[in-house]
């Protein structure tokens, strides 16, 4: 088997912390929905001898410290997904900085591991994003998705498909900050995972991974623990959020982990520098 690397990163947040839930009219009767999905993911990764990076909403370190430590103790990288999973562009600069700095501090204190990586909620970048990250002690970011423009979501701004200096995204970024973009399907330019995995299925994702690997690009995927559990009906949450969650998603993740890839942490890919772009954004994918 060819030793091809991939990253199956995990955005560790609760169902109630998603923008779709926060913008809904109703609410669930119980709290903590989705966190059980992290136990499934930890067990699935162990079964396949895979390593991952958990970009964790750090307020979960207050409510679920044992589970966060167990994930780190299983050998997975710990990254930050802010403190409360609020969109950074909706916050004033001081609150943005607090979300970023507090998260890293809490995750280090909870796990005893250093925190190098960051992913913005909903891939939403605020002004001076890379400068704030560098000042807070991060060394890389993974908040860019070079997808086509998706109305109401994101996309259309970037054409970067490999690890790159952050100056390739923002000329004013610190010179030693790196960016690890989340992967899209070559040609089609829709994300390989997230909602798109649930829309198109694991065959779509694995096909895209193989096409990227042939181009010397390490696939960078992401999933959420709440996608792996049975979700309650909440008034105002769009139907797309529920599509193929629970048992379907668990089977899809197992199939991806069974593919002919070796799953590693995001930091391993960033620090290896393999296939890295120069200062200019990569095009033609």
Tab-separated table of N, CA and C in Angstrom, residues 1-2 4 6 8 40 44-45 47-50 202 206 209-210 221 250-263:
chain	number	residue	atom	x	y	z
A	1	UNK	N	0.836	-1.192	0.000
A	1	UNK	CA	0.000	0.000	0.000
A	1	UNK	C	0.878	1.252	0.000
A	2	UNK	N	0.558	2.184	-0.828
A	2	UNK	CA	1.288	3.439	-0.864
A	2	UNK	C	1.056	4.202	0.435
A	4	UNK	N	0.345	7.137	1.910
A	4	UNK	CA	-0.152	8.484	1.631
A	4	UNK	C	-0.766	9.055	2.904
A	6	UNK	N	-3.016	11.799	5.209
A	6	UNK	CA	-4.201	12.647	5.203
A	6	UNK	C	-4.437	13.097	6.636
A	8	UNK	N	-7.614	13.903	9.210
A	8	UNK	CA	-9.032	13.955	9.555
A	8	UNK	C	-9.136	14.755	10.853
A	40	UNK	N	-16.871	8.390	20.220
A	40	UNK	CA	-16.871	7.538	19.029
A	40	UNK	C	-15.648	7.811	18.168
A	44	UNK	N	-12.760	5.220	17.115
A	44	UNK	CA	-12.563	4.889	15.703
A	44	UNK	C	-11.132	5.168	15.275
A	45	UNK	N	-10.575	6.270	15.722
A	45	UNK	CA	-9.188	6.592	15.400
A	45	UNK	C	-8.238	5.545	15.977
A	47	UNK	N	-8.908	2.406	16.624
A	47	UNK	CA	-9.080	1.147	15.897
A	47	UNK	C	-8.275	1.132	14.607
A	48	UNK	N	-8.126	2.300	13.998
A	48	UNK	CA	-7.411	2.380	12.721
A	48	UNK	C	-5.983	2.909	12.889
A	49	UNK	N	-5.513	2.980	14.141
A	49	UNK	CA	-4.158	3.458	14.436
A	49	UNK	C	-3.918	4.811	13.766
A	50	UNK	N	-4.897	5.681	13.882
A	50	UNK	CA	-4.858	6.997	13.233
A	50	UNK	C	-4.650	8.085	14.274
A	202	UNK	N	-19.179	9.177	1.349
A	202	UNK	CA	-17.742	8.942	1.520
A	202	UNK	C	-17.025	8.601	0.219
A	206	UNK	N	-13.415	10.191	-0.614
A	206	UNK	CA	-12.232	9.370	-0.857
A	206	UNK	C	-11.703	9.583	-2.271
A	209	UNK	N	-9.760	12.729	-2.167
A	209	UNK	CA	-8.494	12.510	-1.481
A	209	UNK	C	-7.464	11.895	-2.425
A	210	UNK	N	-7.891	10.915	-3.203
A	210	UNK	CA	-6.956	10.246	-4.121
A	210	UNK	C	-6.505	11.182	-5.235
A	221	UNK	N	-9.140	17.129	5.940
A	221	UNK	CA	-10.569	16.948	6.135
A	221	UNK	C	-10.973	17.447	7.516
A	250	UNK	N	-21.372	8.007	11.206
A	250	UNK	CA	-20.390	7.121	11.842
A	250	UNK	C	-19.869	6.100	10.834
A	251	UNK	N	-20.750	5.543	10.033
A	251	UNK	CA	-20.304	4.581	9.007
A	251	UNK	C	-19.414	5.260	7.964
A	252	UNK	N	-19.759	6.496	7.591
A	252	UNK	CA	-18.954	7.222	6.602
A	252	UNK	C	-17.543	7.470	7.117
A	253	UNK	N	-17.420	7.860	8.375
A	253	UNK	CA	-16.099	8.114	8.954
A	253	UNK	C	-15.295	6.830	9.034
A	254	UNK	N	-15.935	5.734	9.418
A	254	UNK	CA	-15.236	4.445	9.447
A	254	UNK	C	-14.718	4.091	8.056
A	255	UNK	N	-15.505	4.367	7.034
A	255	UNK	CA	-15.077	4.044	5.672
A	255	UNK	C	-13.881	4.898	5.257
A	256	UNK	N	-13.897	6.170	5.620
A	256	UNK	CA	-12.765	7.043	5.293
A	256	UNK	C	-11.503	6.575	6.014
A	257	UNK	N	-11.636	6.222	7.288
A	257	UNK	CA	-10.476	5.762	8.049
A	257	UNK	C	-9.944	4.429	7.531
A	258	UNK	N	-10.789	3.674	6.838
A	258	UNK	CA	-10.366	2.390	6.269
A	258	UNK	C	-9.726	2.535	4.894
A	259	UNK	N	-9.691	3.750	4.367
A	259	UNK	CA	-9.125	3.978	3.037
A	259	UNK	C	-7.610	3.825	3.068
A	260	UNK	N	-6.989	3.882	1.887
A	260	UNK	CA	-5.552	3.641	1.777
A	260	UNK	C	-4.734	4.896	2.066
A	261	UNK	N	-5.006	5.501	3.216
A	261	UNK	CA	-4.274	6.683	3.672
A	261	UNK	C	-3.817	6.455	5.104
A	262	UNK	N	-2.739	7.115	5.453
A	262	UNK	CA	-2.253	7.132	6.835
A	262	UNK	C	-2.660	8.475	7.442
A	263	UNK	N	-3.443	8.429	8.501
A	263	UNK	CA	-4.000	9.657	9.069
A	263	UNK	C	-3.093	10.192	10.179
